[in-house]
XYZ file of C-alpha atoms in Angstrom:
218
model
C 77.446 134.816 149.655
C 80.345 133.116 147.939
C 80.241 129.359 147.674
C 83.745 128.635 148.906
C 83.391 124.946 148.177
C 82.652 125.676 144.507
C 85.476 128.216 144.308
C 87.921 125.746 145.827
C 86.853 123.001 143.429
C 87.158 125.346 140.446
C 90.587 126.548 141.572
C 91.750 122.947 141.968
C 90.462 122.065 138.490
C 92.154 125.090 136.926
C 95.401 124.279 138.709
C 95.239 120.681 137.534
C 94.611 121.827 133.942
C 97.526 124.257 134.044
C 99.769 121.532 135.457
C 98.614 119.088 132.769
C 99.308 121.621 130.012
C 102.748 122.346 131.452
C 103.494 118.611 131.669
C 102.282 118.051 128.097
C 104.418 120.919 126.821
C 107.418 119.586 128.713
C 106.930 116.082 127.311
C 106.575 117.453 123.748
C 109.701 119.508 124.193
C 111.599 116.493 125.539
C 110.423 114.388 122.610
C 111.576 117.036 120.120
C 114.934 117.235 121.866
C 115.249 113.449 121.770
C 114.451 113.388 118.032
C 117.008 116.107 117.340
C 119.618 114.233 119.381
C 118.806 110.988 117.547
C 119.100 112.677 114.153
C 122.423 114.232 115.163
C 123.681 110.801 116.272
C 122.641 109.233 112.970
C 124.401 111.972 111.020
C 127.549 111.410 113.052
C 127.435 107.707 112.174
C 126.256 107.880 108.541
C 128.785 107.026 105.820
C 128.334 108.348 102.268
C 130.515 106.736 99.610
C 131.667 108.411 96.395
C 134.492 107.731 93.947
C 137.893 108.946 95.102
C 139.392 112.117 93.658
C 141.936 112.313 90.860
C 144.420 113.678 93.410
C 143.973 110.728 95.790
C 146.723 108.079 95.921
C 146.568 104.932 93.803
C 145.194 101.721 95.294
C 146.910 98.344 94.828
C 144.347 95.647 95.583
C 145.047 91.950 96.065
C 142.510 89.289 95.123
C 142.243 85.854 96.725
C 144.137 83.992 93.998
C 147.096 86.349 94.383
C 146.387 88.687 91.485
C 146.989 92.395 92.076
C 145.077 95.235 90.442
C 146.426 98.774 90.677
C 144.184 101.741 89.971
C 144.775 105.498 90.207
C 142.609 107.886 92.198
C 139.397 108.955 90.500
C 139.450 105.959 88.151
C 138.193 102.378 88.248
C 139.569 99.035 87.106
C 137.577 96.560 85.020
C 139.937 93.819 83.832
C 139.750 90.320 82.422
C 142.221 87.474 82.966
C 141.059 84.269 81.323
C 137.484 83.669 82.437
C 137.732 85.937 85.487
C 136.569 89.549 85.550
C 138.086 91.857 88.181
C 136.517 95.114 89.374
C 137.985 97.776 91.671
C 136.544 101.180 92.592
C 138.637 103.519 94.776
C 136.279 105.188 97.249
C 136.137 108.320 99.350
C 133.810 108.523 102.352
C 132.306 112.032 102.388
C 130.079 111.183 105.362
C 130.823 111.480 109.069
C 130.707 107.780 109.986
C 132.815 104.717 109.247
C 131.618 102.959 106.092
C 131.328 99.154 106.276
C 130.774 97.436 102.920
C 128.266 94.569 102.978
C 127.737 93.480 99.380
C 127.524 94.316 95.682
C 125.728 93.610 92.440
C 126.340 94.521 88.778
C 124.076 95.282 85.815
C 124.697 96.264 82.225
C 123.644 99.878 81.700
C 121.559 98.944 78.655
C 119.436 96.591 80.773
C 118.239 99.187 83.273
C 118.188 102.520 81.430
C 115.570 103.467 78.867
C 116.739 106.576 77.006
C 113.316 107.018 75.402
C 111.293 106.775 78.606
C 113.678 107.471 81.493
C 112.249 107.175 84.984
C 113.500 107.347 88.530
C 115.171 103.998 89.256
C 113.812 101.895 92.086
C 115.977 100.664 94.914
C 117.468 97.234 94.176
C 116.392 94.356 96.403
C 118.875 94.002 99.272
C 118.599 90.203 98.919
C 120.081 90.396 95.397
C 123.474 91.574 96.669
C 126.500 89.310 96.902
C 128.210 89.356 100.294
C 131.768 90.660 100.376
C 134.385 87.912 100.711
C 136.518 90.158 102.924
C 135.723 92.973 105.338
C 136.165 96.364 103.694
C 136.024 99.647 105.622
C 136.220 103.264 104.458
C 137.074 105.765 107.234
C 135.154 109.069 107.377
C 136.824 111.790 105.336
C 139.342 109.301 103.981
C 139.832 106.859 101.119
C 139.428 103.129 100.684
C 138.279 100.792 97.939
C 135.757 98.208 96.830
C 136.703 95.040 94.967
C 134.711 92.285 93.309
C 135.394 89.388 90.961
C 133.332 87.183 88.651
C 134.960 83.759 88.337
C 132.501 80.926 87.697
C 130.675 80.421 84.357
C 127.189 80.485 85.887
C 127.741 83.652 87.926
C 124.446 85.615 87.796
C 126.341 88.848 87.086
C 128.535 87.389 84.321
C 126.309 88.053 81.298
C 125.829 91.736 82.104
C 129.462 92.293 83.062
C 130.797 90.521 79.966
C 128.462 92.481 77.703
C 129.669 95.783 79.175
C 133.319 94.716 79.024
C 133.272 93.391 75.455
C 131.181 96.257 74.078
C 133.114 98.883 76.040
C 129.767 99.967 77.414
C 128.672 101.360 80.766
C 128.264 99.087 83.793
C 126.227 99.796 86.912
C 127.757 98.594 90.194
C 125.519 98.856 93.262
C 127.235 98.816 96.654
C 125.390 97.995 99.883
C 126.989 99.395 103.034
C 126.171 100.753 106.473
C 127.617 102.261 109.626
C 129.903 100.577 112.160
C 127.034 99.228 114.275
C 125.160 97.651 111.381
C 122.566 100.376 110.859
C 121.795 103.062 108.281
C 122.103 100.648 105.378
C 122.583 102.489 102.110
C 122.746 101.446 98.473
C 124.859 103.653 96.225
C 124.707 103.105 92.468
C 128.050 103.637 90.761
C 128.341 103.928 87.001
C 131.562 102.761 85.318
C 132.183 104.383 81.932
C 135.082 103.363 79.661
C 137.709 105.935 78.831
C 138.106 106.818 75.170
C 141.709 105.666 75.319
C 143.410 103.067 77.461
C 141.897 100.279 79.531
C 140.718 102.303 82.528
C 137.164 103.234 83.431
C 135.743 106.373 85.032
C 133.439 105.908 88.061
C 130.544 108.166 88.981
C 127.512 108.093 91.283
C 123.937 108.366 90.051
C 121.800 107.475 93.089
C 121.757 106.853 96.853
C 118.981 104.823 98.504
C 118.555 104.735 102.296
C 117.101 101.399 103.411
C 116.808 102.294 107.124
C 114.784 105.483 107.521
C 113.897 108.309 105.173
C 116.314 109.379 102.480
C 117.087 112.860 101.132
C 114.198 112.779 98.632
C 111.472 112.147 101.259
């Protein structure tokens, strides 16, 4: 004779297990959907800065003391006036989000690159960056610029910048920037190479580091 009490208990247990599995599957699916939505949101906010194109318009940039520096698209300016060094890089934002520049740093190429034993460069310390004196924004899919100046004798970037300028050698300029809500901080390393003729420099990009979250090489 069937033990209806046992059958009922077993049926209840099976039903509870099925319900638990369905709930677990639903929660996992919701979590995956949330992660996908979060990633899509980050992509829609992430800026990615590169040098502007040769066909982009020239930029005329004013510095605090009233000096203007004009530079054509796809080029960079590295000028000296007395003891002051002026730097300008026209930028194009190839990302989907507004780019907000936070700071910069400069290093002589010879100080950080070993041609005999090259290795993958490490991300610079975010604390080593100098804060921008003015707010600079680069709209998504559009152009803008970065500017920096070295004025005082004991500026920590002066020795490297002067060495690159006087030797007509390559200079690394690292820019720290993020999205419009202060997240997705990124460091992009620009390399400024002197043209064979004239006083202009050619900018390029050698590395992107993502400080908030995984980058493209992880």
